[in-house]
Coordinates of C-alpha atoms in Angstrom, one line a residue:
M16 CA -4.3 -1.7 36.3
T17 CA -4.9 1.8 38.0
A18 CA -6.4 5.0 35.9
M19 CA -3.8 6.5 36.4
T20 CA -1.9 3.4 34.1
T21 CA -4.6 3.6 31.8
G22 CA -4.6 7.2 31.1
N23 CA -0.4 7.3 30.8
T24 CA -1.0 4.4 28.2
S25 CA -3.8 5.9 26.3
R26 CA -1.6 9.1 26.0
A27 CA 1.4 7.0 24.8
D28 CA -0.7 5.7 22.3
A29 CA -2.5 8.9 21.1
N30 CA 0.9 10.9 20.9
R31 CA 2.2 7.7 19.1
R32 CA -0.8 7.3 16.5
R33 CA 0.1 11.5 15.8
I34 CA 4.1 11.3 15.8
L35 CA 3.2 8.5 13.0
D36 CA 0.2 10.7 11.4
V37 CA 2.5 14.0 11.3
A38 CA 5.2 11.8 10.2
L39 CA 3.9 10.6 7.0
A40 CA 2.5 14.0 6.2
E41 CA 6.3 15.7 6.8
L42 CA 7.7 12.6 5.1
L43 CA 5.4 13.0 1.7
R44 CA 6.4 16.7 1.9
D45 CA 10.0 15.9 3.0
P46 CA 11.4 13.2 2.2
D47 CA 14.2 13.8 3.8
A48 CA 12.8 14.7 7.2
S49 CA 14.9 14.0 10.0
M50 CA 13.3 13.4 13.2
D51 CA 13.6 16.8 14.6
Q52 CA 11.6 18.5 12.4
I53 CA 8.6 15.4 12.6
A54 CA 9.0 16.2 16.5
R55 CA 8.4 19.5 16.2
A56 CA 5.8 19.2 13.2
A57 CA 4.1 17.1 15.8
G58 CA 4.6 19.2 18.9
V59 CA 6.4 16.8 21.0
V60 CA 10.5 16.9 21.8
R61 CA 12.5 14.6 20.0
R62 CA 12.8 12.1 23.0
T63 CA 9.0 11.4 22.8
V64 CA 9.7 10.1 18.8
Y65 CA 12.8 8.0 19.5
G66 CA 10.8 6.4 22.9
H67 CA 8.4 5.4 19.9
F68 CA 10.7 5.2 17.3
P69 CA 14.4 4.4 18.3
S70 CA 15.2 5.3 14.6
R71 CA 14.2 6.6 11.3
E72 CA 14.3 3.2 10.0
A73 CA 11.9 2.1 12.8
L74 CA 9.6 4.8 12.1
I75 CA 9.5 4.5 8.3
S76 CA 9.1 0.8 8.7
T77 CA 5.9 1.2 11.1
L78 CA 4.3 3.5 8.3
V79 CA 4.8 0.9 5.3
D80 CA 3.2 -1.7 7.7
G81 CA 0.5 0.6 8.0
A82 CA 0.3 1.1 4.3
V83 CA 0.1 -2.9 4.1
E84 CA -2.6 -3.0 6.2
A85 CA -4.4 -0.4 5.0
L86 CA -4.5 -2.3 0.6
A87 CA -5.3 -5.2 2.8
D88 CA -8.3 -3.7 3.9
A89 CA -8.8 -2.2 0.4
H90 CA -8.6 -5.5 -1.0
A91 CA -10.4 -7.4 1.2
D92 CA -13.8 -4.5 1.3
A93 CA -13.3 -4.7 -2.5
R94 CA -14.2 -8.5 -3.5
T95 CA -17.0 -8.9 -0.6
G96 CA -20.3 -10.4 -2.3
V97 CA -18.0 -10.0 -5.9
S98 CA -17.8 -14.2 -7.6
D99 CA -17.2 -13.1 -10.7
P100 CA -12.6 -13.0 -10.8
A101 CA -12.3 -10.7 -13.4
E102 CA -14.7 -8.3 -11.4
A103 CA -12.7 -8.9 -8.1
L104 CA -9.9 -8.5 -9.6
A105 CA -11.1 -4.8 -11.2
R106 CA -13.3 -3.7 -8.0
S107 CA -9.8 -4.9 -5.9
V108 CA -7.0 -3.3 -8.2
L109 CA -9.2 -0.5 -7.7
A110 CA -9.6 -0.1 -4.2
L111 CA -5.7 -0.4 -3.9
W112 CA -4.6 2.6 -6.3
P113 CA -6.1 5.3 -4.0
V114 CA -4.1 3.6 -0.5
A115 CA -1.5 2.8 -3.1
D116 CA -1.5 6.7 -4.5
R117 CA -1.5 7.8 -0.8
Y118 CA 1.1 6.2 0.2
R119 CA 3.5 6.5 -3.0
L120 CA 6.0 8.5 -2.1
L121 CA 6.7 6.9 0.9
I122 CA 7.2 3.3 -0.7
A123 CA 9.4 5.2 -2.9
L124 CA 11.0 6.7 0.0
A125 CA 11.5 3.0 1.6
Q126 CA 12.9 1.5 -0.7
R127 CA 15.4 3.2 0.3
T128 CA 15.5 2.1 4.1
V129 CA 13.0 -1.0 4.2
T130 CA 14.1 -2.3 0.9
M131 CA 11.9 -3.9 -1.7
Q132 CA 12.3 -7.2 -0.3
G133 CA 11.5 -6.3 2.9
I134 CA 8.1 -4.5 1.5
R135 CA 7.6 -7.8 -1.0
E136 CA 8.1 -9.8 2.5
R137 CA 5.7 -7.7 3.9
L138 CA 3.0 -7.9 1.3
A139 CA 2.6 -11.8 1.0
P140 CA -0.4 -12.3 3.2
L141 CA -2.1 -9.9 0.4
R142 CA -0.2 -11.7 -2.5
E143 CA -2.0 -15.6 -1.2
K144 CA -4.9 -13.3 -1.6
K145 CA -3.9 -12.4 -4.9
I146 CA -3.1 -15.7 -5.2
H147 CA -6.3 -17.6 -4.5
L148 CA -8.3 -15.0 -6.8
L149 CA -6.2 -15.7 -9.8
Q150 CA -5.7 -19.0 -9.5
H151 CA -10.1 -18.7 -9.5
G152 CA -9.9 -17.1 -12.6
L153 CA -7.8 -19.4 -14.4
D154 CA -10.0 -22.4 -13.6
E155 CA -12.9 -21.2 -14.7
G156 CA -11.4 -19.4 -18.1
V157 CA -11.6 -16.2 -17.4
F158 CA -8.2 -15.5 -17.3
S159 CA -5.6 -16.7 -19.6
S160 CA -1.7 -17.5 -18.7
P161 CA 0.7 -18.5 -19.9
L162 CA 2.1 -18.3 -16.1
P163 CA 0.9 -20.3 -13.3
A164 CA -0.8 -18.0 -10.3
P165 CA 2.0 -17.3 -8.6
A166 CA 3.8 -15.9 -11.2
L167 CA 1.1 -14.2 -12.4
A168 CA 1.0 -12.2 -8.7
Y169 CA 3.8 -11.1 -8.7
V170 CA 3.7 -9.8 -12.0
H171 CA 0.7 -8.0 -11.1
E172 CA 2.3 -6.3 -7.9
Q173 CA 5.7 -4.9 -10.1
M174 CA 2.7 -3.1 -12.5
M175 CA 1.5 -1.8 -9.6
F176 CA 4.7 -0.4 -8.5
A177 CA 5.9 0.7 -11.5
V178 CA 2.8 2.8 -11.9
V179 CA 3.8 4.1 -8.5
E180 CA 6.5 4.8 -10.1
A181 CA 5.6 6.4 -13.2
V182 CA 3.2 8.7 -11.1
N183 CA 6.0 9.7 -9.4
D184 CA 8.2 10.7 -12.5
G185 CA 5.5 12.9 -13.8
L186 CA 4.7 9.8 -16.7
L187 CA 1.3 9.5 -15.6
A188 CA -1.6 11.6 -14.0
A189 CA -2.5 9.9 -10.4
E190 CA -6.3 10.3 -11.4
E191 CA -5.7 8.2 -14.3
A192 CA -3.4 5.8 -12.7
G193 CA -6.4 3.8 -10.5
R194 CA -8.3 3.3 -13.7
S195 CA -5.3 2.7 -16.6
A196 CA -3.4 0.0 -13.8
T197 CA -6.5 -2.1 -13.1
V198 CA -7.3 -2.3 -17.5
A199 CA -3.1 -3.1 -17.5
V200 CA -3.4 -6.3 -14.8
L201 CA -6.6 -7.5 -16.1
T202 CA -5.3 -7.4 -19.4
A203 CA -1.9 -9.1 -18.0
A204 CA -4.6 -11.7 -17.3
G205 CA -5.7 -12.5 -20.5
V206 CA -9.0 -10.3 -20.4
P207 CA -9.5 -8.3 -23.7
A208 CA -8.3 -5.1 -23.5
A209 CA -12.0 -4.2 -24.6
R210 CA -13.4 -5.8 -22.4
A211 CA -11.2 -5.1 -19.1
T212 CA -12.1 -0.8 -20.7
E213 CA -15.7 -2.0 -20.6
L214 CA -15.5 -3.4 -16.9
V215 CA -13.4 -0.7 -15.2
A216 CA -16.3 2.3 -16.7
E217 CA -18.6 -0.4 -15.1
V218 CA -17.2 -0.9 -11.7
S219 CA -15.8 2.5 -11.4

């Protein structure tokens, strides 16, 4: 690969990253932001945006992929070196919330284009890790639920979506939502409410 080709590739990658960063900010500010608005905000012509993303839906889909990747990284980092399932779950949800909070308006927007089924499919690898954690906790007697681990993982996932919607609708303050969601997820897994509240206070 020649130096000129490498330079063009680097420029294209930088443009793509900038478009994604600006698009996220613009869509969070105005969910109806057009490709023209995003191009102007990014300081590029519309053709450049369409060169990377053939449609607004494709752009939003790429942003959702980035959100899912950030969630997976947060989940993995939070659990590193933690052996207790309840603590691992608490640290995971507390770490996931800031990422979910950053992208919460995008998630609401993506439901119109990517669809909830598409979002769920993207979350499958993260859900598998959660199932493993929940199963470990159930086997150890740390968690207690009438639901098997895969079903419980879906319940937890839906609880997080519900908390996101509650914040979007002004029913819950964003700064309280992470801790509240963590206590709710722990209690749904069968951890006594007092212990769940205490654990969240310890690790947050």
